[in-house]
PDB file of C-alpha atoms and ligand atoms in Angstrom:
ATOM      1  CA  MET A  28     -14.241  -1.816  13.913  1.00 68.00           C
ATOM      2  CA  LEU A  29     -10.697  -2.115  15.285  1.00 68.00           C
ATOM      3  CA  SER A  30      -9.571  -4.022  18.383  1.00 71.00           C
ATOM      4  CA  TRP A  31      -6.883  -2.589  20.689  1.00 68.00           C
ATOM      5  CA  SER A  32      -4.834  -5.805  20.475  1.00 67.00           C
ATOM      6  CA  ASP A  33      -4.698  -5.459  16.681  1.00 66.00           C
ATOM      7  CA  ILE A  34      -3.834  -1.788  16.931  1.00 61.00           C
ATOM      8  CA  TYR A  35      -0.864  -2.491  19.230  1.00 62.00           C
ATOM      9  CA  ASP A  36       0.330  -5.413  17.117  1.00 62.00           C
ATOM     10  CA  VAL A  37       2.465  -3.278  14.807  1.00 59.00           C
ATOM     11  CA  GLU A  38       5.397  -4.887  13.045  1.00 57.00           C
ATOM     12  CA  GLY A  39       7.653  -4.199  10.155  1.00 51.00           C
ATOM     13  CA  VAL A  40      11.180  -5.304  11.030  1.00 51.00           C
ATOM     14  CA  GLY A  41      12.239  -8.564   9.413  1.00 55.00           C
ATOM     15  CA  GLY A  42       8.932  -9.226   7.705  1.00 67.00           C
ATOM     16  CA  PRO A  43       6.091  -7.597   5.831  1.00 75.00           C
ATOM     17  CA  ALA A  44       4.724  -4.372   7.266  1.00 76.00           C
ATOM     18  CA  TYR A  45       1.696  -4.696   9.512  1.00 82.00           C
ATOM     19  CA  ASN A  46      -0.511  -1.899  10.803  1.00 89.00           C
ATOM     20  CA  VAL A  47      -4.246  -2.520  10.953  1.00 91.00           C
ATOM     21  CA  VAL A  48      -5.132   1.168  11.426  1.00 93.00           C
ATOM     22  CA  ILE A  49      -3.410   2.196   8.202  1.00 95.00           C
ATOM     23  CA  HIS A  50      -4.939  -0.838   6.485  1.00 95.00           C
ATOM     24  CA  GLU A  51      -8.501   0.031   7.445  1.00 95.00           C
ATOM     25  CA  PHE A  52      -8.093   3.735   6.665  1.00 96.00           C
ATOM     26  CA  ALA A  53      -6.768   2.811   3.215  1.00 97.00           C
ATOM     27  CA  HIS A  54      -9.991   0.833   2.663  1.00 97.00           C
ATOM     28  CA  VAL A  55     -12.030   3.875   3.733  1.00 96.00           C
ATOM     29  CA  LEU A  56     -10.128   6.048   1.228  1.00 97.00           C
ATOM     30  CA  ASP A  57     -10.594   3.359  -1.427  1.00 97.00           C
ATOM     31  CA  MET A  58     -14.358   3.212  -0.835  1.00 96.00           C
ATOM     32  CA  ARG A  59     -14.932   6.978  -0.929  1.00 93.00           C
ATOM     33  CA  ASP A  60     -15.857   6.667  -4.601  1.00 89.00           C
ATOM     34  CA  GLY A  61     -18.343   3.911  -3.743  1.00 90.00           C
ATOM     35  CA  GLU A  62     -16.257   0.882  -4.665  1.00 90.00           C
ATOM     36  CA  ALA A  63     -13.473  -1.103  -2.974  1.00 94.00           C
ATOM     37  CA  ASP A  64     -11.336  -1.713  -6.048  1.00 96.00           C
ATOM     38  CA  GLY A  65      -7.860  -0.449  -5.161  1.00 97.00           C
ATOM     39  CA  VAL A  66      -8.596   2.925  -6.792  1.00 97.00           C
ATOM     40  CA  PRO A  67      -9.235   5.720  -4.278  1.00 96.00           C
ATOM     41  CA  MET A  68     -11.159   8.845  -5.186  1.00 93.00           C
ATOM     42  CA  LEU A  69      -9.012  10.714  -7.707  1.00 94.00           C
ATOM     43  CA  PRO A  70      -9.519  13.996  -9.582  1.00 92.00           C
ATOM     44  CA  GLY A  71     -10.881  12.764 -12.888  1.00 92.00           C
ATOM     45  CA  LEU A  72     -10.673   9.983 -15.447  1.00 94.00           C
ATOM     46  CA  GLN A  73      -7.098  10.696 -16.489  1.00 97.00           C
ATOM     47  CA  ALA A  74      -5.883  10.360 -12.896  1.00 96.00           C
ATOM     48  CA  GLN A  75      -7.804   7.072 -12.574  1.00 95.00           C
ATOM     49  CA  GLN A  76      -6.255   5.725 -15.769  1.00 97.00           C
ATOM     50  CA  HIS A  77      -2.784   6.760 -14.575  1.00 97.00           C
ATOM     51  CA  TRP A  78      -3.451   5.019 -11.256  1.00 98.00           C
ATOM     52  CA  LEU A  79      -4.522   1.769 -12.949  1.00 97.00           C
ATOM     53  CA  ALA A  80      -1.594   1.891 -15.389  1.00 98.00           C
ATOM     54  CA  ILE A  81       0.716   1.634 -12.373  1.00 98.00           C
ATOM     55  CA  LEU A  82      -1.389  -0.344  -9.893  1.00 98.00           C
ATOM     56  CA  GLU A  83      -2.213  -3.267 -12.190  1.00 98.00           C
ATOM     57  CA  PRO A  84       1.335  -4.200 -13.281  1.00 98.00           C
ATOM     58  CA  GLU A  85       2.637  -3.569  -9.736  1.00 98.00           C
ATOM     59  CA  PHE A  86      -0.073  -5.853  -8.350  1.00 98.00           C
ATOM     60  CA  GLU A  87       0.795  -8.578 -10.866  1.00 98.00           C
ATOM     61  CA  ARG A  88       4.524  -8.234 -10.193  1.00 96.00           C
ATOM     62  CA  PHE A  89       3.886  -8.459  -6.448  1.00 97.00           C
ATOM     63  CA  CYS A  90       1.789 -11.619  -6.817  1.00 97.00           C
ATOM     64  CA  ARG A  91       4.539 -13.246  -8.915  1.00 97.00           C
ATOM     65  CA  LEU A  92       7.040 -12.536  -6.111  1.00 96.00           C
ATOM     66  CA  VAL A  93       4.656 -14.080  -3.584  1.00 97.00           C
ATOM     67  CA  ASP A  94       4.058 -17.113  -5.848  1.00 97.00           C
ATOM     68  CA  LYS A  95       7.825 -17.645  -6.040  1.00 97.00           C
ATOM     69  CA  GLY A  96       7.943 -17.639  -2.247  1.00 96.00           C
ATOM     70  CA  MET A  97      10.064 -14.496  -2.087  1.00 94.00           C
ATOM     71  CA  GLU A  98      10.113 -12.237   0.957  1.00 94.00           C
ATOM     72  CA  THR A  99       8.094  -9.129   0.185  1.00 95.00           C
ATOM     73  CA  ALA A 100       7.904  -5.687   1.769  1.00 94.00           C
ATOM     74  CA  ILE A 101       4.135  -5.885   1.323  1.00 95.00           C
ATOM     75  CA  ASP A 102       2.047  -8.431   3.222  1.00 95.00           C
ATOM     76  CA  PRO A 103       1.351 -11.440   0.905  1.00 96.00           C
ATOM     77  CA  TYR A 104      -2.331 -11.041   1.831  1.00 96.00           C
ATOM     78  CA  GLY A 105      -2.344  -8.299  -0.828  1.00 97.00           C
ATOM     79  CA  CYS A 106      -2.624 -10.991  -3.522  1.00 97.00           C
ATOM     80  CA  VAL A 107      -6.305 -11.412  -2.604  1.00 96.00           C
ATOM     81  CA  GLY A 108      -7.150  -8.550  -4.978  1.00 97.00           C
ATOM     82  CA  PRO A 109      -6.269  -4.958  -5.961  1.00 97.00           C
ATOM     83  CA  GLU A 110      -8.312  -3.534  -3.047  1.00 98.00           C
ATOM     84  CA  GLU A 111      -6.258  -5.522  -0.496  1.00 97.00           C
ATOM     85  CA  PHE A 112      -3.057  -4.754  -2.399  1.00 98.00           C
ATOM     86  CA  PHE A 113      -3.732  -1.016  -2.026  1.00 98.00           C
ATOM     87  CA  ALA A 114      -4.391  -1.472   1.723  1.00 97.00           C
ATOM     88  CA  VAL A 115      -1.282  -3.582   2.498  1.00 97.00           C
ATOM     89  CA  ALA A 116       0.906  -1.469   0.194  1.00 97.00           C
ATOM     90  CA  SER A 117      -0.265   1.579   2.209  1.00 97.00           C
ATOM     91  CA  GLU A 118       0.830  -0.220   5.392  1.00 96.00           C
ATOM     92  CA  ALA A 119       4.285  -0.851   3.888  1.00 96.00           C
ATOM     93  CA  PHE A 120       4.434   2.767   2.631  1.00 96.00           C
ATOM     94  CA  PHE A 121       4.141   4.140   6.173  1.00 95.00           C
ATOM     95  CA  VAL A 122       5.708   1.325   8.263  1.00 93.00           C
ATOM     96  CA  THR A 123       8.684   0.236   6.106  1.00 94.00           C
ATOM     97  CA  PRO A 124       8.858   2.855   3.337  1.00 95.00           C
ATOM     98  CA  TRP A 125      12.511   2.137   2.488  1.00 94.00           C
ATOM     99  CA  ALA A 126      11.708  -1.552   1.848  1.00 94.00           C
ATOM    100  CA  LEU A 127       8.727  -0.717  -0.363  1.00 96.00           C
ATOM    101  CA  LYS A 128      10.762   1.905  -2.235  1.00 96.00           C
ATOM    102  CA  GLU A 129      13.477  -0.667  -2.945  1.00 95.00           C
ATOM    103  CA  GLN A 130      11.197  -3.541  -3.924  1.00 95.00           C
ATOM    104  CA  GLN A 131       8.379  -1.773  -5.767  1.00 96.00           C
ATOM    105  CA  PRO A 132       9.569   1.764  -6.600  1.00 97.00           C
ATOM    106  CA  ALA A 133       6.692   2.500  -8.984  1.00 98.00           C
ATOM    107  CA  MET A 134       4.124   1.592  -6.327  1.00 98.00           C
ATOM    108  CA  TYR A 135       6.054   3.644  -3.791  1.00 98.00           C
ATOM    109  CA  ARG A 136       6.011   6.700  -6.085  1.00 97.00           C
ATOM    110  CA  LEU A 137       2.282   6.243  -6.764  1.00 98.00           C
ATOM    111  CA  LEU A 138       1.517   6.210  -3.022  1.00 98.00           C
ATOM    112  CA  ALA A 139       3.918   9.122  -2.382  1.00 97.00           C
ATOM    113  CA  SER A 140       2.007  11.227  -4.903  1.00 96.00           C
ATOM    114  CA  TYR A 141      -1.347  10.158  -3.436  1.00 97.00           C
ATOM    115  CA  TYR A 142      -0.459  10.645   0.237  1.00 97.00           C
ATOM    116  CA  LEU A 143       1.588  13.787  -0.585  1.00 96.00           C
ATOM    117  CA  GLN A 144       4.649  12.635   1.348  1.00 96.00           C
ATOM    118  CA  ASP A 145       7.877  10.706   0.979  1.00 95.00           C
ATOM    119  CA  PRO A 146       8.418   8.786   4.248  1.00 93.00           C
ATOM    120  CA  GLY A 147      11.317   6.766   2.778  1.00 88.00           C
ATOM    121  CA  GLU A 148      13.193   9.984   2.138  1.00 84.00           C
ATOM    122  CA  GLN A 149      12.460  11.306   5.650  1.00 68.00           C
ATOM    123  CA  VAL A 150      13.811   8.110   7.227  1.00 55.00           C
ATOM    124  CA  HIS A 151      17.084   8.359   5.315  1.00 55.00           C
ATOM    125  CA  ARG A 152      17.532  12.003   6.354  1.00 55.00           C
ATOM    126  CA  ALA A 153      16.956  11.253  10.064  1.00 51.00           C
TER     127      ALA A 153
HETATM  128 ZN1   ZN B 209      -8.332  -5.427   3.961  1.00 84.90          ZN
END
């Protein structure tokens, strides 16, 4: 369930991206295969292994940045676990794609291939 005040509280300039609608939809996509684990439904085992080969090191790298107190494109809440990392990284992908692309390019490319779009590129062309 989403509240209107949360839905209108959308940020992204000067801090981590925030958009509760994208966040919750990412969880729905994640849980389509029955588990909230940061791995959405993908076409087959090879695609799942490819996903994990990128997600896991990107998640660990992100948590090290947060531990060092660095400003991150992704909401530090993502350190809770891979399922939250996928949700907050999805927020950053759509809200501040250029920042995500600069800070975690491998995660950006993974999400671009999953969501079949390149919002960072569109922003630079506009
Ligand atoms: Zn969440």
